[in-house]
Every structure is written in C-alpha cells, then in structure tokens.
Tab-separated table of C-alpha atoms and ligand atoms in Angstrom:
chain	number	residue	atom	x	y	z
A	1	UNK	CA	14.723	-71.486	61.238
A	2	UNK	CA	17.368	-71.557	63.945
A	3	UNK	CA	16.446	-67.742	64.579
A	4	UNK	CA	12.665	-67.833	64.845
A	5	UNK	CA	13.409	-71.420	67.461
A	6	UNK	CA	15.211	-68.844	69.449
A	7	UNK	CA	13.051	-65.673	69.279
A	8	UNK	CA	10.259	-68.450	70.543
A	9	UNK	CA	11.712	-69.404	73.207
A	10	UNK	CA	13.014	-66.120	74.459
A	11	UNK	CA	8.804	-65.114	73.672
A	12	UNK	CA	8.264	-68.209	76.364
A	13	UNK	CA	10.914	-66.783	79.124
A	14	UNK	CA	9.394	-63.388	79.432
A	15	UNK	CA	7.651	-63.040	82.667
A	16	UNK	CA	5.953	-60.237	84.615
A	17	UNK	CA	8.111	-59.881	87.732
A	18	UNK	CA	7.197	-57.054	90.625
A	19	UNK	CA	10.135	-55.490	92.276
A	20	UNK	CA	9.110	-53.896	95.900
A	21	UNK	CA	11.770	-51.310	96.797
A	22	UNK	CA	12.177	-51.258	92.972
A	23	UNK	CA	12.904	-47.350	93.452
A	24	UNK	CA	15.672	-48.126	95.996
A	25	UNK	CA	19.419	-48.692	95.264
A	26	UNK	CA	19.251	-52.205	94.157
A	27	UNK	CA	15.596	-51.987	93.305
A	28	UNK	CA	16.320	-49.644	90.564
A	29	UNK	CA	19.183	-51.774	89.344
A	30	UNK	CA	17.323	-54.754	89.144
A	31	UNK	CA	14.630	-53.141	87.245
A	32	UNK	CA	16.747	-51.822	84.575
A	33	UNK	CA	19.232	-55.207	84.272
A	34	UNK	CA	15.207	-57.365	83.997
A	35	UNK	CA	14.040	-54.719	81.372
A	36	UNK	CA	17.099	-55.207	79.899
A	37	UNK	CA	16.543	-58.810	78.911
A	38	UNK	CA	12.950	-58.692	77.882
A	39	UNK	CA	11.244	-58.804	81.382
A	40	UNK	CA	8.210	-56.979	82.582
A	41	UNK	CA	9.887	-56.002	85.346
A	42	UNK	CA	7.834	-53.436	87.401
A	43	UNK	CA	9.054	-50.988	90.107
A	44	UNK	CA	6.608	-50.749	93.312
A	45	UNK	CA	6.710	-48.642	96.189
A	46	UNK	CA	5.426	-45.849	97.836
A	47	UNK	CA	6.672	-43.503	95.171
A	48	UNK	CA	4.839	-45.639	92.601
A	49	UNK	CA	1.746	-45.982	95.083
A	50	UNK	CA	2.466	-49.346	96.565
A	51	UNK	CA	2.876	-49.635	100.239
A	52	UNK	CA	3.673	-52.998	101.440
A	53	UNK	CA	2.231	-51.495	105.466
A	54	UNK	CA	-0.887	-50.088	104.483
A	55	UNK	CA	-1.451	-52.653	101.310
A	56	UNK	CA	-2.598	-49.845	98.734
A	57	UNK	CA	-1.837	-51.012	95.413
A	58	UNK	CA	-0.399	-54.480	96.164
A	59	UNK	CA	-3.224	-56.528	94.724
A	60	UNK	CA	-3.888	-54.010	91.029
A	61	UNK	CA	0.578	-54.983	90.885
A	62	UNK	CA	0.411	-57.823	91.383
A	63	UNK	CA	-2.110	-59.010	88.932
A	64	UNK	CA	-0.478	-62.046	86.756
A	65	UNK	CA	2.841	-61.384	87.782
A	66	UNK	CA	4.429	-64.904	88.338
A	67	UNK	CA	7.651	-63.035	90.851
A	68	UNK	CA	7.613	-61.089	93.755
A	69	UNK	CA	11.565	-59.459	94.082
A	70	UNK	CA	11.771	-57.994	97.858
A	71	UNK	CA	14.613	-55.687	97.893
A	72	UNK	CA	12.584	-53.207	100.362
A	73	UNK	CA	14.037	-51.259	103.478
A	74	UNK	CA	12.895	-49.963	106.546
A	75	UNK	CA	12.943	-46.030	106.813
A	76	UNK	CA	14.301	-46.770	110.496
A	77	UNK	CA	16.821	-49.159	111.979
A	78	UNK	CA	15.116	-48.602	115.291
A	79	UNK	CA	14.368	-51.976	117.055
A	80	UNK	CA	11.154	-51.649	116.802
A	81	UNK	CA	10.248	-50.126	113.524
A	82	UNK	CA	12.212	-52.158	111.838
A	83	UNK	CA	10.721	-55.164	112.941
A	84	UNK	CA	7.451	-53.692	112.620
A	85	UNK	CA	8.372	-52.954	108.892
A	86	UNK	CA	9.913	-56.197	107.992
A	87	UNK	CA	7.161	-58.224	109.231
A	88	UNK	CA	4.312	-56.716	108.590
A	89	UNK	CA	5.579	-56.267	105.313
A	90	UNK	CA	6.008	-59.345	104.307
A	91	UNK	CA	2.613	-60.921	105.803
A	92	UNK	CA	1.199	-58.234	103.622
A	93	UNK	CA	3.382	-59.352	100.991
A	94	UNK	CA	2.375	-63.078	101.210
A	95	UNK	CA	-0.880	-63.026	101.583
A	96	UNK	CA	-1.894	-60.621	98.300
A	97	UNK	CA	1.462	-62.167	96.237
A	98	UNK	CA	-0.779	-66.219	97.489
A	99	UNK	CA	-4.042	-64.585	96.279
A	100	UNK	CA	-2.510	-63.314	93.166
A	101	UNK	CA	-1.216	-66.813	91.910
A	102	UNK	CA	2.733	-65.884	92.625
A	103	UNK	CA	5.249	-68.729	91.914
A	104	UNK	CA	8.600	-67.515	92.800
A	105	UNK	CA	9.130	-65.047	95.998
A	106	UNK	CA	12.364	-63.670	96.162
A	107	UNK	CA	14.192	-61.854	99.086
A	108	UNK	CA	17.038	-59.826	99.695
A	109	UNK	CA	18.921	-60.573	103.086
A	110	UNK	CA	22.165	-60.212	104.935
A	111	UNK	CA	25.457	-62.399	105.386
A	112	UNK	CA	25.479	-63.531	108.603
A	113	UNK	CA	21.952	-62.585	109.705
A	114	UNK	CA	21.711	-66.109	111.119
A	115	UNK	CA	24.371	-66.111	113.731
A	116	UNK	CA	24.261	-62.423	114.523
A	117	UNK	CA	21.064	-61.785	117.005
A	118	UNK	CA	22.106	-59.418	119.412
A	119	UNK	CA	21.472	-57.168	115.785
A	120	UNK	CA	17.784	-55.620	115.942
A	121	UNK	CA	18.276	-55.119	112.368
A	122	UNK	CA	19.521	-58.344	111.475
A	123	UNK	CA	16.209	-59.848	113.933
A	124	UNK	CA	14.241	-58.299	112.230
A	125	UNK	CA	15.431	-59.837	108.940
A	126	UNK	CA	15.294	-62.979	110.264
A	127	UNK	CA	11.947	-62.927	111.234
A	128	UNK	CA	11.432	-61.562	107.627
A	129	UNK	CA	13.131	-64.815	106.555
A	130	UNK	CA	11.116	-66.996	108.933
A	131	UNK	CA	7.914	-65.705	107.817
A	132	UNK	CA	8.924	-66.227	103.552
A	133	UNK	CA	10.009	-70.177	105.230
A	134	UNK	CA	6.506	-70.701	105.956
A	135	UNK	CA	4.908	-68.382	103.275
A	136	UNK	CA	3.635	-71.371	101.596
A	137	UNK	CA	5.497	-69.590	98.186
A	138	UNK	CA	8.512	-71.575	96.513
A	139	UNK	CA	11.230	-68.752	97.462
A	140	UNK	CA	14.910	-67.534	97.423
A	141	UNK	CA	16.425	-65.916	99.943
A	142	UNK	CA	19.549	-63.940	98.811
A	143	UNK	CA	22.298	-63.402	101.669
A	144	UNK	CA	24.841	-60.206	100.356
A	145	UNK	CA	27.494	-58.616	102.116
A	146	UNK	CA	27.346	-55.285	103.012
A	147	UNK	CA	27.511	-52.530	99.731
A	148	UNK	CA	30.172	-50.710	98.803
A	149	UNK	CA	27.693	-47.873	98.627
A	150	UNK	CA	26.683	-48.065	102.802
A	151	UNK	CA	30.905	-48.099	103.940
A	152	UNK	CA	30.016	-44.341	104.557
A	153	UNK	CA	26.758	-45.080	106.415
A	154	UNK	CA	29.101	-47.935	108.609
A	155	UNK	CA	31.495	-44.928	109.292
A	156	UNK	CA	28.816	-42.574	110.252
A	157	UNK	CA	27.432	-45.486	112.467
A	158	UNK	CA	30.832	-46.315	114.182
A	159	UNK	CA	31.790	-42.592	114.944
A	160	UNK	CA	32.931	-41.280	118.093
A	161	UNK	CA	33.751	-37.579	117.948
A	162	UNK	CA	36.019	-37.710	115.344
A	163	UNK	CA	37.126	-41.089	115.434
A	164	UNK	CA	35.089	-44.340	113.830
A	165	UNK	CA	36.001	-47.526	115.924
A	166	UNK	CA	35.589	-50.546	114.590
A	167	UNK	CA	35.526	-54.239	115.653
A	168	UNK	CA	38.673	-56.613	114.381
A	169	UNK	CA	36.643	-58.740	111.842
A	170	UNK	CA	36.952	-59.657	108.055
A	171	UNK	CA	34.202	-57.962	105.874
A	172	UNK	CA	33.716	-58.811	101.909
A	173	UNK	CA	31.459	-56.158	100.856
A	174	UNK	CA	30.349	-55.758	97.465
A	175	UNK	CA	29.328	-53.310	94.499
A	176	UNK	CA	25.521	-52.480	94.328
A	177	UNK	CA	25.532	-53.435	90.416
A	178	UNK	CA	27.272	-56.968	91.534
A	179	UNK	CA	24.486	-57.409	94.092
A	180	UNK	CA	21.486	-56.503	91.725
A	181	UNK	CA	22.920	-59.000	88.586
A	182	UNK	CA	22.846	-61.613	91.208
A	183	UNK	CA	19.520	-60.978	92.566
A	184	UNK	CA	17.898	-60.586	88.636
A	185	UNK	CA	19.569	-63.876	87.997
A	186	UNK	CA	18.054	-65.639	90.550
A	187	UNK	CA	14.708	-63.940	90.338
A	188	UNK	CA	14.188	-65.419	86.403
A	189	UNK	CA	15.381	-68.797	87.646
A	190	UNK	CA	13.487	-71.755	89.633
A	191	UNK	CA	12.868	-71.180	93.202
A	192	UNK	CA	16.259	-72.903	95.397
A	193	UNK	CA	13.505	-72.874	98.189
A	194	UNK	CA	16.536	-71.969	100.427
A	195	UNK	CA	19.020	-69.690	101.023
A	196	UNK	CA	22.251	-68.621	99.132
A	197	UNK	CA	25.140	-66.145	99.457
A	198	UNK	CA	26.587	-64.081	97.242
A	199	UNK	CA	29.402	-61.171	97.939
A	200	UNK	CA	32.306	-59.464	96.463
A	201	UNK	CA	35.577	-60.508	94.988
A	202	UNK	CA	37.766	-59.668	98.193
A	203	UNK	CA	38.346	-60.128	102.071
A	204	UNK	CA	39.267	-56.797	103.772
A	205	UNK	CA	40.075	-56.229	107.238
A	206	UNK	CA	37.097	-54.026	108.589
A	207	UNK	CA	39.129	-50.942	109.479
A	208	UNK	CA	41.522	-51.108	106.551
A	209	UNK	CA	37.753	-51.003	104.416
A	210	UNK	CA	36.662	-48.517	105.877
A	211	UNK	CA	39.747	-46.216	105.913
A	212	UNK	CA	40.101	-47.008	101.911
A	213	UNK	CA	36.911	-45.880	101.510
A	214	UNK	CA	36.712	-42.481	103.520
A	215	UNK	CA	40.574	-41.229	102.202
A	216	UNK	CA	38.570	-41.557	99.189
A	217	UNK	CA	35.913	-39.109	100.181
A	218	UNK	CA	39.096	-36.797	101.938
A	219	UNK	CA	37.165	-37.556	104.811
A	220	UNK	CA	39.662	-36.874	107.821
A	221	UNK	CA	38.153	-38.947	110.396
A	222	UNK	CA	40.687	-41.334	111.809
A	223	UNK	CA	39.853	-45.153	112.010
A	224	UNK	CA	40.776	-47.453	114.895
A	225	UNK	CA	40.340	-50.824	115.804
A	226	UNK	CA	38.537	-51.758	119.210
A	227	UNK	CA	37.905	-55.109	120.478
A	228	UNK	CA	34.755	-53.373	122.270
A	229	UNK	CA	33.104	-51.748	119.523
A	230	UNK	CA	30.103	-52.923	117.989
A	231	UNK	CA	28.260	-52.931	114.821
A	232	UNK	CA	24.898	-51.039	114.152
A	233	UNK	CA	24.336	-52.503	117.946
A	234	UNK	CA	25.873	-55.950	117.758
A	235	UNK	CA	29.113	-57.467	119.135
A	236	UNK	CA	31.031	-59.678	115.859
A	237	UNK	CA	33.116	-62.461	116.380
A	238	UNK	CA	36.098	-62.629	113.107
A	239	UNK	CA	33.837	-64.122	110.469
A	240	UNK	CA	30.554	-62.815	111.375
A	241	UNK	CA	30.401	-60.486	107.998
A	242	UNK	CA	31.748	-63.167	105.877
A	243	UNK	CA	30.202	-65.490	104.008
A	244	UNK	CA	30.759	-69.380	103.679
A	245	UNK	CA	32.563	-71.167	100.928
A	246	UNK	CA	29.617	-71.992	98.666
A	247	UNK	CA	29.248	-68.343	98.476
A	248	UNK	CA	28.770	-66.553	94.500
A	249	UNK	CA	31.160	-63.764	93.817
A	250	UNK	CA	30.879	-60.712	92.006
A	251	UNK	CA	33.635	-59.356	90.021
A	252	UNK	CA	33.432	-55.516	90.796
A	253	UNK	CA	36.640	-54.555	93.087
A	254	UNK	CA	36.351	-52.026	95.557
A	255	UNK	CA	39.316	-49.776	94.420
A	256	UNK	CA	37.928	-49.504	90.973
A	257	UNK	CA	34.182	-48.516	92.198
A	258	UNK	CA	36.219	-45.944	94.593
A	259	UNK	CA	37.301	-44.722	91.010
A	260	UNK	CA	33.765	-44.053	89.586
A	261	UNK	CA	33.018	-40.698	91.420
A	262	UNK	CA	29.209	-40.930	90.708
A	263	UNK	CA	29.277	-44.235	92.613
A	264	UNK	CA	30.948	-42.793	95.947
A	265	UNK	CA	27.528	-40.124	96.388
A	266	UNK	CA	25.602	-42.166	98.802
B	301	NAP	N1	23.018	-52.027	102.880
B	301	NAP	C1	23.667	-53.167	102.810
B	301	NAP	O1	24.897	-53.214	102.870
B	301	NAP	C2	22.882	-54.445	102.652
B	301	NAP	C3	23.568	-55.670	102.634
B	301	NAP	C4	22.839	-56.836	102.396
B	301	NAP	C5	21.463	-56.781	102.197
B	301	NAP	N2	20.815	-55.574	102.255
B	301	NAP	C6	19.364	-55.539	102.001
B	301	NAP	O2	19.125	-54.911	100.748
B	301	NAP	C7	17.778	-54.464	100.700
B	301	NAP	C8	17.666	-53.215	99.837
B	301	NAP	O3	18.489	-52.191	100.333
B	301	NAP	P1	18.662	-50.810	99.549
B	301	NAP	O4	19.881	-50.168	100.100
B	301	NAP	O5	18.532	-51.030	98.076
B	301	NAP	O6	17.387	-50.011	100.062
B	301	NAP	P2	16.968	-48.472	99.749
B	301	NAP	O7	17.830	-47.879	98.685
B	301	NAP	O8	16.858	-47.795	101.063
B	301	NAP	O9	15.511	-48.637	99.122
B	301	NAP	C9	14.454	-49.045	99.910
B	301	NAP	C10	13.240	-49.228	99.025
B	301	NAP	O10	12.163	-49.704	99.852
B	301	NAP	C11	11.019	-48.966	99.507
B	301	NAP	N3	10.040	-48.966	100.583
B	301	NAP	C12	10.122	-48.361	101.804
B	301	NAP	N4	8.966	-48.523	102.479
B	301	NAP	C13	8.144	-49.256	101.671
B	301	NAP	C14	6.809	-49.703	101.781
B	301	NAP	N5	6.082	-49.487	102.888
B	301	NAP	N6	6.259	-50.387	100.750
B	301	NAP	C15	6.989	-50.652	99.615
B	301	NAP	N7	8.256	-50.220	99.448
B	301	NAP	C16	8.827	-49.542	100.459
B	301	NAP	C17	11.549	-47.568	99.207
B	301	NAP	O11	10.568	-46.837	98.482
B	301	NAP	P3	10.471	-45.203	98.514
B	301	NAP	O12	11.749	-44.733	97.907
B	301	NAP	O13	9.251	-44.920	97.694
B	301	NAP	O14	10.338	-44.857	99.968
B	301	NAP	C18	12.758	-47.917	98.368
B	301	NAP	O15	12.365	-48.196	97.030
B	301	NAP	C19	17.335	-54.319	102.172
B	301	NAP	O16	16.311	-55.245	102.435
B	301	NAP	C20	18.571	-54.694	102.983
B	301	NAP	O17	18.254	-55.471	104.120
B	301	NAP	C21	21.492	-54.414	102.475
C-alpha cells in the first residue's frame, strides 16, 4: 500500500521541462540528472533545431511543457552580440514559453553580475535578468560562480605574451556537475520569483586558482598579480566574484576535479 502511495505520487511529480542550451556543458548535465529522476526533460538548441534568435522550433518544444531551464550562451562575448543574443533571446523565449502555458522560467546567471557593469558580458546578463523580472512568468534566477571547467578560458583571457595577469580578488568557482544538480533542483521546485546563489565549497585567491589549475595542464605560462588588470573587460574590487552568505554550496573540490583528467578537456 505504502509502495503504490509512493509510485503515485512520484506519477504526479513528473513534468515536461525544456532545457535551452540543453546540448551545452551544463545543459547536457541537467538533462541527464532530470531524466534521471523521472523527468521529461528535453534538450533544445540549434543542434536539436531550436533557435531561441530566429524562433524555429520554440513553439512545437514547448508544447505542454510546464518549465523553461535557460542555461544558453552567446557564441560571442563581443559587446554587442552578446547583448543582442541575450536579449533577443529571451523576448523570444517569453513570449512563445507565455503562449505555451509555462509556469516556472528558470535562468542561469553570474555571481556578481549585479555590481559588476563595466562587464559587457555581465550587461548583457543583466538585461537578460531584467527582461525574465518583467516576463510576467513566476521565475528563478540562478547566480553561479565561475566553472571549474572555464579557469583555462580565464587564463587564455588574462594572457599577455606569456604571462596571465590577474586582478587581487577572491574567486569561489565551482564544478560543472555541482552547478547543474543545483540548477535541476531548483527547476522541479516552486518558482523563488527571485534570485539565489549557489557556488563551490572554497575561497581561492584568483591567481593562486588559476596557477593550480594550469600546473595541472603543464601549462608553463607564469601567473602574476596586477592591481591593473581586468577581467573579460571589467575592473573587480576584492569580493566582486564572490558570493554572499546566503549562498548554496556544492561539495565538489577543485583539487579532486583537477584529478579527473576527462574533466580538465575544456
Ligand atoms: N562559464 C562560467 O563560468 C559561468 C558562470 C556562471 C554562469 N554561467 C552561465 O551558464 C550558462 C551556460 O553556460 P555553458 O558553459 O553551459 O554554455 P555552453 O557549453 O557554451 O552551451 C551553450 C548552449 O547554448 C546553445 N545555444 C547557442 N545559441 C543558441 C540559440 N540561438 N538558441 C538556442 N540555444 C542556443 C548551444 O547550442 P549549440 O551547441 O547547438 O550551438 C549550447 O547548447 C550561460 O548562460 C552562462 O552565462 C557561466
């Protein structure tokens, strides 16, 4: 008796949930950890023929799916396309997700993208943010640190020559796999209709990050701190990178994810 009580109500929780960007790193993640516990959880994006700019295939995925999960990119950080991406986007995104009876739009966002806008990136996902805010959708926006997976994209970023500079500021970055449990868990519950932050399980300081993770590659460029460089564009103060103290943790260390060589690829 107790058995069939549960199967029921695990029949009532399963729900059809979209994931744009599902073919991306967390997007894929997400996918698999929903499957995982019963959800029709299905990937959309331009490999899948869903394009959240030109709107092909948006309304035939979205049909009686009760989520939206954004965990999209931009295929340029330039100033402009990426604001052009994130906001057209998410109109698009809005507008078919409102026709299509949607009750829970979920976002992936940035630490720190709130007191950071001499970014271009981190504009443009404000204005992403701004637009879900008014969307007229109950919503949760998800604030992570930066992944443990884009310390090499940082590096490449912050290189001069053969040196990467880096500001003097605390970073808590975080395992991909940490990121997408938090961002399934939120996506099956109710709608905060707000913002929350999640990151990893410890503070580094930038440069000693960064340096962990490159001896790791045997990557011989040597890392310095400078109080003038910036980041992807923007000039940090300390705790720019780092979120508050409500934040949620994950439990994935960065010295054991340097140990799974598949992880260390991107
Ligand atoms: N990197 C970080 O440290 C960090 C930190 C915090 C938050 N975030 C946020 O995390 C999110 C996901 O990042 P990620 O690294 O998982 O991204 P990613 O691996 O680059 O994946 C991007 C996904 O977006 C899809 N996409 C691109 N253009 C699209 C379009 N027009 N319509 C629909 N889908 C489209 C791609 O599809 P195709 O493969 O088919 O092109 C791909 O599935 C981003 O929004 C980012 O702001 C990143």
């Amino acid at each position: 008796m107790l058995r069939r009580n549960k199967i029921n109500i695990e029949r009532e929780w399963i729900m059809k949930l979209v994931i744009i960007g599902g073919t991306g790193l967390i997007g894929s993640k997400v996918v698999t950890r929903l499957s995982e516990h019963g959800h029709e959880a299905v990937p959309a994006s331009p490999d899948t023929g869903v394009n959240t700019i030109t709107t092909q295939g948006l309304a035939e995925i979205l049909q009686g799916a009760s989520v939206v999960v954004d965990v999209s990119n931009s295929p340029s950080f330039e100033e402009t396309v990426v604001m052009e991406f994130f906001t057209t986007s998410t109109r698009n995104l809005l507008t078919f997700a409102t026709a299509a009876g949607v009750t829970h739009y979920v976002a992936l966002s940035v630490v720190g993208t709130d007191r950071i806008p001499d970014s271009p990136y981190l504009r443009a996902k404000n204005a992403q943010e701004t637009l879900i805010k008014g969307g007229g959708i109950p919503f949760s926006i998800v604030h992570a640190t930066q992944f443990f997976e884009f310390v090499k994209r940082i590096a490449d970023e912050a290189t001069d020559g053969t040196t990467v500079r880096l500001p003097p500021v605390l970073i808590q970055p975080m395992a991909a796999d940490d990121v997408a449990k938090a961002v399934a868990r939120i996506a099956v519950g109710a709608p905060l209709n707000g913002m929350v932050e999640i990151a990893g399980p410890q503070q580094f300081r930038f440069d000693e990050l960064i340096r962990q993770g490159l001896d790791a590659r045997n990557d011989p460029r040597e890392v310095v701190v400078d109080s003038h460089a910036r980041y992807f564009g923007a000039e940090l103060k300390e705790r720019s990178l780092v979120p508050g103290d409500g934040a949620r943790l994950g439990e994935i260390r960065f010295q054991d994810w340097l140990g799974q060589p598949a992880l260390q690829q991107r």
